Short mmCIF file of C-alpha atoms and ligand atoms in Angstrom, two decimals:
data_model
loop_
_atom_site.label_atom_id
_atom_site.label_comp_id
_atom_site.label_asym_id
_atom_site.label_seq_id
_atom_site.Cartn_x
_atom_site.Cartn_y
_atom_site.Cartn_z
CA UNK A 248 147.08 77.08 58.12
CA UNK A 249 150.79 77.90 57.97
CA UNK A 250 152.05 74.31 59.60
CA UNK A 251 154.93 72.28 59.07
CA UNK A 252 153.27 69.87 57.05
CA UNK A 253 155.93 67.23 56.86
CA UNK A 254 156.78 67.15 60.69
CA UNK A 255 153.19 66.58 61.62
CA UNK A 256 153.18 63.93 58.92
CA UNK A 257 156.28 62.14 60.40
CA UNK A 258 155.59 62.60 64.31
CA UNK A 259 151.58 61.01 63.84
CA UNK A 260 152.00 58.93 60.14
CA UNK A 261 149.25 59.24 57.73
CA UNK A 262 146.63 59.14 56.66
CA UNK A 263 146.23 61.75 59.22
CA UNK A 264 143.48 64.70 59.75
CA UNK A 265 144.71 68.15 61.28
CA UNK A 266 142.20 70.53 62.94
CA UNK A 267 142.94 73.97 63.27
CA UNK A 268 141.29 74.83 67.17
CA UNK A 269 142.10 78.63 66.71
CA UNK A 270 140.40 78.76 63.40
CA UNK A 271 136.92 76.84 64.88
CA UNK A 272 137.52 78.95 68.11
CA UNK A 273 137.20 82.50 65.48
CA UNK A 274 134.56 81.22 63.98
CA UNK A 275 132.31 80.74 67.01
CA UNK A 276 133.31 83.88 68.01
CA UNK A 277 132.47 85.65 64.89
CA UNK A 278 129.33 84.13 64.61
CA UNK A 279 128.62 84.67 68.48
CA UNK A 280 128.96 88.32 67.94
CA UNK A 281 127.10 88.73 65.20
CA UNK A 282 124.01 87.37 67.55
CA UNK A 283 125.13 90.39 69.49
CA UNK A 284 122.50 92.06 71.62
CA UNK A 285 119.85 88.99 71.16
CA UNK A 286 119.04 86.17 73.42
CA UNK A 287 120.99 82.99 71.17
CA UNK A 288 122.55 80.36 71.71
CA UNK A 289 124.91 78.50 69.07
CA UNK A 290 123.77 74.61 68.83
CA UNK A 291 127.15 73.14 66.90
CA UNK A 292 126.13 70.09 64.86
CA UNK A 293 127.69 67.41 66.26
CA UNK A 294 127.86 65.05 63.28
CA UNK A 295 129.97 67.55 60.96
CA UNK A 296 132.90 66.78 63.33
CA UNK A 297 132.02 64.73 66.68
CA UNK A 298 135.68 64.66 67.84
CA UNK A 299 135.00 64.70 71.75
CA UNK A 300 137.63 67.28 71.91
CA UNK A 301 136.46 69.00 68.93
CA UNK A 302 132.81 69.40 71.14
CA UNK A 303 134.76 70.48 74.35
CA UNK A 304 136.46 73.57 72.68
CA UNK A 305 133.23 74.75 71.53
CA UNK A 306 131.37 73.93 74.85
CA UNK A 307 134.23 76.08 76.38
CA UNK A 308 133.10 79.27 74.62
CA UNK A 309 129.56 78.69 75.17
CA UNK A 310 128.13 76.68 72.47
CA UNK A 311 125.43 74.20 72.43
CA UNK A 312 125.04 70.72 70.27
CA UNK A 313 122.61 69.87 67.88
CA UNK A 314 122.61 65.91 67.98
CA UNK A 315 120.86 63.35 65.48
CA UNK A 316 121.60 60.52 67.73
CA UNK A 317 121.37 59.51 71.28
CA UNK A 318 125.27 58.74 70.76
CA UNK A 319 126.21 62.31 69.37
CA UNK A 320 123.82 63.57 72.91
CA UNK A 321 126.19 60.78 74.93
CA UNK A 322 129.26 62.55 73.32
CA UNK A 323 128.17 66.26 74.11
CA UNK A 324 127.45 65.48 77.66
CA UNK A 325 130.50 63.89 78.20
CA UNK A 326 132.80 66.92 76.45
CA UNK A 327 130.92 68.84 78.98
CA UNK A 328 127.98 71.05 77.07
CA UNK A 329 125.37 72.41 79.33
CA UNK A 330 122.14 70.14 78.91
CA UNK A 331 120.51 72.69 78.98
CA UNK A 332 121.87 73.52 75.68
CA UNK A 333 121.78 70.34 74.16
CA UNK A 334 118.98 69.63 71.02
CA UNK A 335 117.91 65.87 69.88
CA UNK A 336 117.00 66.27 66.16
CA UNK A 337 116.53 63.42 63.68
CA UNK A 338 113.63 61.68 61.41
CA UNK A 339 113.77 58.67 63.31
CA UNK A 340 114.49 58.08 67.05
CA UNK A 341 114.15 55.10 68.52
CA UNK A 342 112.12 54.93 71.97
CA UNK A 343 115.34 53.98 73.76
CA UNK A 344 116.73 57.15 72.83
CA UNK A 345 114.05 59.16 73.77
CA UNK A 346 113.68 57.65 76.69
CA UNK A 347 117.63 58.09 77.54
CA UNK A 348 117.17 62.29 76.00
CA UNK A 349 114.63 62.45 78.47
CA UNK A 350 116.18 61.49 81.40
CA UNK A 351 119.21 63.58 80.34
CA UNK A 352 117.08 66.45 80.63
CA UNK A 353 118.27 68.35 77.96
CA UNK A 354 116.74 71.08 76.31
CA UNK A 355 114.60 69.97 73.50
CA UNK A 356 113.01 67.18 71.53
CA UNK A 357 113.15 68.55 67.97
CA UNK A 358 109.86 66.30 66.48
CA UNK A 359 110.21 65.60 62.68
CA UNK A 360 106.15 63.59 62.30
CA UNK A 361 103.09 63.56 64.07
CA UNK A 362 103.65 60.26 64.54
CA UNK A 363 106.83 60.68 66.73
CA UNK A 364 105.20 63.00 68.79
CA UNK A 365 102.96 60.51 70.01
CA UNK A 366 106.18 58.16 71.09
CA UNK A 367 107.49 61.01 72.73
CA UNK A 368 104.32 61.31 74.79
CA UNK A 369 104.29 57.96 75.24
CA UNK A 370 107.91 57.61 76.43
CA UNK A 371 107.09 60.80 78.57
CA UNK A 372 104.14 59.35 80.26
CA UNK A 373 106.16 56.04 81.07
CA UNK A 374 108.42 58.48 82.79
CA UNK A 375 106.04 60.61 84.37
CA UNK A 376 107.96 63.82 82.72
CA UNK A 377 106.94 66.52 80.52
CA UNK A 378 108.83 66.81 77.10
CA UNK A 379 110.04 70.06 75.93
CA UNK A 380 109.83 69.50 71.90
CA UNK A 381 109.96 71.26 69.05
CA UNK A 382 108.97 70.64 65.68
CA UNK A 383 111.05 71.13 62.45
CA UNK A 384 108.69 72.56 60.09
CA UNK A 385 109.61 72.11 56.43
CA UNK A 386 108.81 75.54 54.60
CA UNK A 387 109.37 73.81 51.49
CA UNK A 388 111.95 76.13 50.22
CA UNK A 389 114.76 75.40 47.70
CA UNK A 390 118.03 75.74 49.21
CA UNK A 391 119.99 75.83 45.56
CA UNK A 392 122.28 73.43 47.17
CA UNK A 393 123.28 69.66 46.26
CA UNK A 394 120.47 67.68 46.23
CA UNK A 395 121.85 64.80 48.77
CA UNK A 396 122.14 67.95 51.05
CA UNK A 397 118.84 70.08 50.73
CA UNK A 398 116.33 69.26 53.21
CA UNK A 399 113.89 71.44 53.09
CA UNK A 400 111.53 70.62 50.17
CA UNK A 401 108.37 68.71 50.68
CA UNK A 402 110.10 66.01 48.34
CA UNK A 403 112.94 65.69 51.12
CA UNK A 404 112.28 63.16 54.57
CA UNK A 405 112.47 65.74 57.03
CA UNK A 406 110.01 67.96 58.87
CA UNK A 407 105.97 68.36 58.73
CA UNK A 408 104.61 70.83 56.62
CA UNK A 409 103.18 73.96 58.10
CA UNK A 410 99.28 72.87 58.60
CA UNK A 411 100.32 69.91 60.01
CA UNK A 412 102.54 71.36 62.70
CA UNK A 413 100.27 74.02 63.65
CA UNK A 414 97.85 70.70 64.50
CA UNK A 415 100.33 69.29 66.72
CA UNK A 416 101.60 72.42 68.28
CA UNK A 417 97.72 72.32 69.69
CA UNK A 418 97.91 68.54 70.04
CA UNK A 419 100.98 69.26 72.23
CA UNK A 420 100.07 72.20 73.86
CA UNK A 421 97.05 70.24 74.93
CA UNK A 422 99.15 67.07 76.15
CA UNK A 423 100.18 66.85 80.29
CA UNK A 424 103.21 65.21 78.96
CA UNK A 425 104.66 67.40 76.03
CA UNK A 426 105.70 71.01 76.38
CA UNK A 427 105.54 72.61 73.05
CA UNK A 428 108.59 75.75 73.67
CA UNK A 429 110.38 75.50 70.19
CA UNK A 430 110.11 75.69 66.84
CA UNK A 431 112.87 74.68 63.95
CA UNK A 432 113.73 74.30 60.43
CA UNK A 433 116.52 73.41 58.59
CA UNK A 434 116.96 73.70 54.79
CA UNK A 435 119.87 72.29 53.54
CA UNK A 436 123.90 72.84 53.60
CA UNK A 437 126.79 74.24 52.51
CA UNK A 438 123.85 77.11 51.44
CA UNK A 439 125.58 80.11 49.60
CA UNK A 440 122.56 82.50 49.04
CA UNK A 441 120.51 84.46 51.87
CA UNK A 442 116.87 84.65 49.95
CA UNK A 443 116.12 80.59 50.82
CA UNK A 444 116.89 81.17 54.52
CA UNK A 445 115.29 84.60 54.65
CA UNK A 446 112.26 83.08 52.90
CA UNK A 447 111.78 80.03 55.45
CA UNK A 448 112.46 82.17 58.20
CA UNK A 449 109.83 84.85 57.24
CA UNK A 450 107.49 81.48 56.87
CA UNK A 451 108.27 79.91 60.08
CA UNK A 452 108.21 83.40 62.37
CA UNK A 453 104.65 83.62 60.93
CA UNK A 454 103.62 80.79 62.04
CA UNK A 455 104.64 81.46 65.40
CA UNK A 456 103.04 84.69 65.50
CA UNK A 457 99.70 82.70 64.69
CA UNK A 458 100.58 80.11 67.47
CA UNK A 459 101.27 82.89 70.14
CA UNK A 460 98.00 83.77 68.98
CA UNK A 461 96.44 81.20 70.26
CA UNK A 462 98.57 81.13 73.51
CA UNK A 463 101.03 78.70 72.30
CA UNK A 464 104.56 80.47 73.64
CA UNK A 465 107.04 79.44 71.31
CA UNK A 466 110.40 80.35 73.08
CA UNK A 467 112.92 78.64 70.76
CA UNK A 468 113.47 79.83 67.43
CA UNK A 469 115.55 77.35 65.77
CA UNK A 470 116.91 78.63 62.28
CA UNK A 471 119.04 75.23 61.81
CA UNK A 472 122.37 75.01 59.71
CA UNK A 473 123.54 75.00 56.40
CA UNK A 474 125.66 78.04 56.02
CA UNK A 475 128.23 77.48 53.36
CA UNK A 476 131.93 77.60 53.53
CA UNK A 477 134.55 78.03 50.57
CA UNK A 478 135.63 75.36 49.24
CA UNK A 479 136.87 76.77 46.05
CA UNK A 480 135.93 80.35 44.90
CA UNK A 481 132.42 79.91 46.14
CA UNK A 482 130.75 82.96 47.19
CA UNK A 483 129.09 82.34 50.52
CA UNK A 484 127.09 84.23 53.24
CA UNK A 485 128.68 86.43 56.06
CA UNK A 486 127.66 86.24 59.60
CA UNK A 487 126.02 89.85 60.13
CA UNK A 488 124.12 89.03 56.93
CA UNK A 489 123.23 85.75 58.16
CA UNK A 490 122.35 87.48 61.54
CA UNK A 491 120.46 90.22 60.10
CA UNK A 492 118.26 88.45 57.77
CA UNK A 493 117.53 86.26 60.69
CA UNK A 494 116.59 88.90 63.26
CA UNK A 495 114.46 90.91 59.97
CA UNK A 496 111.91 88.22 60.22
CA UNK A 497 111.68 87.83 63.51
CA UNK A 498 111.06 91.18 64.70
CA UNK A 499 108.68 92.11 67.48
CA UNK A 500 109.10 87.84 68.68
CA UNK A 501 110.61 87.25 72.01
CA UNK A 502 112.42 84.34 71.41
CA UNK A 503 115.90 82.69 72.09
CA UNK A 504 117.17 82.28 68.74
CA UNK A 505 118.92 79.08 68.10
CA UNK A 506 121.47 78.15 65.20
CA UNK A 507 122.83 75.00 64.04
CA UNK A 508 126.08 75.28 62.58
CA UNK A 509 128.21 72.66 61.68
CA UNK A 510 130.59 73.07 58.71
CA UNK A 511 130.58 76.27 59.11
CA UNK A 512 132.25 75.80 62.20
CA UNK A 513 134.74 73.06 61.25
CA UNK A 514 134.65 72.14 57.82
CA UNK A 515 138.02 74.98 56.97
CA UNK A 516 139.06 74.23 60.16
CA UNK A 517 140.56 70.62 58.59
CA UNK A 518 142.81 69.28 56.60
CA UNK A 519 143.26 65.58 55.60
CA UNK A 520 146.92 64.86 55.03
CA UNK A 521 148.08 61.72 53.15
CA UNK A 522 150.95 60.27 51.69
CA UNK A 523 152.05 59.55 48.00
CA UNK A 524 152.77 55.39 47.53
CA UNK A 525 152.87 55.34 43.32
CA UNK A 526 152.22 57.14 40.36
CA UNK A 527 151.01 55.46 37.36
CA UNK A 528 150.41 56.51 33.53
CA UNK A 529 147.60 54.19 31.68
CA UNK A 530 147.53 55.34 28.46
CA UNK A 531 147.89 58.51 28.77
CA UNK A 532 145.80 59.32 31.91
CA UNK A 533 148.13 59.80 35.15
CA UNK A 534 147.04 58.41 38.66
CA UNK A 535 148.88 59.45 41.52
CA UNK A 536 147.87 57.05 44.44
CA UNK A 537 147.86 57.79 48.05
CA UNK A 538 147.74 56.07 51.73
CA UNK A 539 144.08 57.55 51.87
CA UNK A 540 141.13 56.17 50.84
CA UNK A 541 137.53 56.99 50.29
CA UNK A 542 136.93 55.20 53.81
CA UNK A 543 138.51 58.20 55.15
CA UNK A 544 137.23 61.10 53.21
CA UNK A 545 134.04 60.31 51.66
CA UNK A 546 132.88 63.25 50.15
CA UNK A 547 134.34 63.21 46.97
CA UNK A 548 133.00 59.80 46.08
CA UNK A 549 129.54 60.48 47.66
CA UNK A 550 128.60 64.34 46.18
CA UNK A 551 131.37 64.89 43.63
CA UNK A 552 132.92 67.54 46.47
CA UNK A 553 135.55 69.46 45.68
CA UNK A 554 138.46 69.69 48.10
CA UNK A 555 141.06 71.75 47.06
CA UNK A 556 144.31 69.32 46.56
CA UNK A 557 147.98 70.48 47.39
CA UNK A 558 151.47 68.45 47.36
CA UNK A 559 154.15 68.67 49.86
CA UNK A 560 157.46 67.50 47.85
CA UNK A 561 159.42 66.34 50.27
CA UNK A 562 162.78 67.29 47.88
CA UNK A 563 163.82 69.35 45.59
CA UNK A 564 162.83 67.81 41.93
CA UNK A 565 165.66 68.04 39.74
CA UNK A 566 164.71 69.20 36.11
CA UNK A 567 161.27 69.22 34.89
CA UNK A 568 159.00 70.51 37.99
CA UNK A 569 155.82 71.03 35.91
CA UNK A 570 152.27 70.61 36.82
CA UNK A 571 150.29 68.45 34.99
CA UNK A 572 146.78 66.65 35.57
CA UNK A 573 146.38 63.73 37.45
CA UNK A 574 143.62 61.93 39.32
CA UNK A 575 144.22 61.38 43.17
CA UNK A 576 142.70 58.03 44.21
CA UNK A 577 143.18 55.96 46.91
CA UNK A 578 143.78 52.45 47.07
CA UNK A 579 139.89 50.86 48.18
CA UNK A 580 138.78 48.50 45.65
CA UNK A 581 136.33 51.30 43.90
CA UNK A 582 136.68 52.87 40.93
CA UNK A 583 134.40 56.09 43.45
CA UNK A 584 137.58 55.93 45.47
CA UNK A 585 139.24 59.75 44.65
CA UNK A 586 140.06 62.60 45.94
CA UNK A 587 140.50 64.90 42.73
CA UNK A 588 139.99 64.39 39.45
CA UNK A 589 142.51 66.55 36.55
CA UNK A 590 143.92 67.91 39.86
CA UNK A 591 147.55 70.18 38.52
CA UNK A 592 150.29 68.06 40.28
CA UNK A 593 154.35 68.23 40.32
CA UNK A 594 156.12 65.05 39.52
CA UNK A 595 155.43 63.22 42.91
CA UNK A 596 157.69 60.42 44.71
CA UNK A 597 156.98 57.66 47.21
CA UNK A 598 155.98 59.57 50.47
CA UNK A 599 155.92 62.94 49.24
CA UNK A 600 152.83 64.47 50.91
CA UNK A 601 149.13 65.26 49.92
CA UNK A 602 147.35 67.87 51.94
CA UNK A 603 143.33 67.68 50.97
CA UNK A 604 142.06 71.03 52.35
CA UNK A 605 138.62 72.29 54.11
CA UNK A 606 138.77 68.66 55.47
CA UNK A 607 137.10 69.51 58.69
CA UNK A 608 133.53 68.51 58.66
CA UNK A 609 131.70 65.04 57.26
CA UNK A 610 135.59 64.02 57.03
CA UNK A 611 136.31 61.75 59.70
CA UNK A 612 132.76 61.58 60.67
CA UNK A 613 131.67 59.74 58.00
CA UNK A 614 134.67 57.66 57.70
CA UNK A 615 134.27 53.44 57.77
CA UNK A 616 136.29 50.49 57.74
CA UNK A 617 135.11 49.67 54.26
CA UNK A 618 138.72 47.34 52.98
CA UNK A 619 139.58 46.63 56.61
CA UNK A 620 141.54 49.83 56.77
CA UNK A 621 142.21 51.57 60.28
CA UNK A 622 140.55 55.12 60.74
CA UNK A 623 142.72 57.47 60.61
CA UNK A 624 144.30 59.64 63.19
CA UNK A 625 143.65 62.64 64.28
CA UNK A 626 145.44 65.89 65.76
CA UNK A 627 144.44 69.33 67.01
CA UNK A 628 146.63 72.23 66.27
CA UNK A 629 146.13 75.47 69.18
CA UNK A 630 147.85 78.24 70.22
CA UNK A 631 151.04 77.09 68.45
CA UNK A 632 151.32 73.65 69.82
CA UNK A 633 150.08 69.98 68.12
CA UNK A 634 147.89 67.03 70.25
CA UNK A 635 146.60 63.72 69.35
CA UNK A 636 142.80 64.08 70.37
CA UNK A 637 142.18 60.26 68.58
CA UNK A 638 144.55 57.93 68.31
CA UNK A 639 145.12 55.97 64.61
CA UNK A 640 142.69 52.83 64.85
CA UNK A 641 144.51 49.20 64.90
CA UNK A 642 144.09 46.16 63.29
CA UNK A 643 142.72 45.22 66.77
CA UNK A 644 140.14 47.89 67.35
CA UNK A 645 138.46 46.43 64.22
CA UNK A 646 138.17 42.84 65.07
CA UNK A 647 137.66 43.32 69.08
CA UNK A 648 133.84 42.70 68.61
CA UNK A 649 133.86 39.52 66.25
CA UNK A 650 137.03 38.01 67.76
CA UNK A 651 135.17 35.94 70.89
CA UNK A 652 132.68 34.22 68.12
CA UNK A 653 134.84 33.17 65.81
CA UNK A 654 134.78 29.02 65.47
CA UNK A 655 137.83 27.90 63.18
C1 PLP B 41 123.25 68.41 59.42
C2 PLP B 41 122.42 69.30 60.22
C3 PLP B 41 122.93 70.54 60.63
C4 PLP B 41 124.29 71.05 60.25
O1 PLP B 41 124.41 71.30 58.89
P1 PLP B 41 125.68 72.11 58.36
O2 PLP B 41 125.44 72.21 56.91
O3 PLP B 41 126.88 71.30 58.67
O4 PLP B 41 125.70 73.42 59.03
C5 PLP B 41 122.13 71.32 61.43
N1 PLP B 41 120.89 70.92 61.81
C6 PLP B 41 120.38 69.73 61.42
C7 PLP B 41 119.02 69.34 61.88
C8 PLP B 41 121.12 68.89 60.62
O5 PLP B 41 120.60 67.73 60.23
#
């Protein structure tokens, strides 16, 4: 992003997060076309970045939502995506939110246990509808990714394992009130290498060859998330190669093939932009503290991420300019509360700006209160112009539901 970083840090005050819209709106694109000539549609994973307006610009060019939550389906349907393109994933739904996906009508229940396929019949029943599910198989591959991010090992919560789902794919098939039409997996994230998802989806497109078999017409062929971005100098996959080892293993299948991309879609889209209030030498170690906290940008803190760190001097230094290591941390009471460790910094003054790149997705989604500290803004950039799409939290948003109970 070529952006005047200082202006946008002066017209909406930090700690503020930036989203390139062009930059998500390429990406879709790219990955659109490399589906090219197959029946797909594009499910973006709401929870990498479930700005309402962040949803709507993908729903404009077509794309889907993959939800974990009846509250990321609430926010899809109300950016506008088709609910007919809309997936409910997640290891544990509760029956209100089944109930509510169902009367949405949107396109799939993705099961995760034999177990919540019965609720869902249930739930259905009560209704007097007929689910559409599918069920997230876990091919029990290893995605060679962080291990607080893999998901598709039999060690890992998610999915059934392959006998299991063939049994209820018959259970459901069987059912007046389920209507078995997809099938999913999803291995991990931020997934750099093309043999773990070529492996699970030779696995999984066999198993639906055996199912249409025995007349159960899988229709959905849900490949998930996970691909990778650069955060550093990683190496990561491409979209044809991602496309092509996708449509390899399902050849000869008539399916609608389904993806479930979220940082791929946002997560270089972002940057997280906060300001410098001290530096500090103990012993010999040098701390240069900003306005942002691990409340806003948890990664760090929670994987060890790397973001790639960059300061905006806001003058020119007189004299010695040179870099030298320093830990960004913000100012929650946590010694986990950084942003970089031994990170090569100028000499840095009060206000001088931070800008924490590839900020886009689990940013200001996984962001809390944690210190009573307002959430942080947030701005779209598009064709050349700047727009608040959330505006900086107050003291007031925070204590608006405790307020009316408290007895002094
Ligand atoms: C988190 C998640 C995704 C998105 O993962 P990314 O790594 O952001 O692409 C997709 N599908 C499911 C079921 C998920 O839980």
């Amino acid at each position: 992003m070529t952006i005047d970083t200082k202006a946008l840090a002066d017209k909406y005050g930090t700690p503020l997060y930036i989203y390139d819209f062009d930059y998500i709106e390429n990406r879709y694109t790219t990955l659109k076309d490399a589906f090219a000539g197959k029946k797909s549609i594009i499910n973006y994973a709401v929870k990498a970045n479930s700005n309402l307006s962040v949803i709507a610009h993908l729903a404009k060019l077509g794309a889907g939502a993959d939800c974990v939550s009846i509250g990321e389906v609430q926010r899809a349907l109300t950016a506008g995506v088709d609910k007919y393109k809309i997936i409910f994933s997640g290891v544990g739904k509760r029956d209100d939110e089944i109930r509510s996906a169902l009367e949405h009508d949107i396109l799939l229940l993705n099961l995760e246990s034999e177990a919540e396929m019965k609720r869902v019949e249930l739930v259905a029943k009560e209704l007097g509808k007929e689910a559409r599910i599918s069920i997230r198989v876990n091919p029990n591959i290893d995605p060679q990714t962080h291990p607080y991010i893999s998901t598709g090992l039999h060690e890992n919560k998610f999915g059934v394992e392959i006998d299991m789902a063939k049994r209820m794919y018959i259970y459901a098939n069987k059912s007046e009130f389920l209507n078995p039409i997809g099938i999913h997996f999803h291995i991990g994230s931020q997934l750099t290498k093309l043999s773990p998802i070529s492996e699970a989806c030779i696995i999984v497109a066999d198993l639906v060859r055996s199912l249409k078999a025995i007349k159960i017409d899988i229709k959905f062929f849900d490949v998930g998330g996970g691909v990778g971005v650069v955060y550093d100098d990683e190496v990561t996959i491409s979209a044809e190669e991602y496309t092509q080892t996708i449509f390899e293993a399902t050849k000869g299948l008539d399916v609608t093939l389904l993806c479930e991309p979220g940082r791929y879609m946002v997560a270089n889209a972002g940057a997280f932009f906060t300001k410098v209030l001290y530096e500090k030498v103990n012993d010999d170690k040098r701390f240069v503290i900003v306005d942002g906290g691990m409340n806003d940008l948890i990664r760090p803190s929670l994987y060890n991420a790397y973001h790639k760190i960059e300061a905006v001097q806001l003058e020119d230094k007189e004299g010695n300019n040179e870099k030298t290591p320093a830990d960004v941390v913000g100012p929650v009471c946590e010694s986990g509360d950084f942003f970089g460790k031994d990170v090569p910094l100028p000499p840095l003054s009060h206000n001088d700006l931070i800008v924490i790149h590839s900020a886009g997705a689990y940013g200001f989604t996984m962001a809390s209160n944690y210190n009573t500290r307002a959430k942080a803004a947030e701005v779209a950039l598009q064709g050349g112009e700047d727009r608040l799409i959330r505006k900086r939290e107050t003291y007031d948003d925070q204590v608006r539901l405790e307020l009316e109970y408290l007895q002094k």
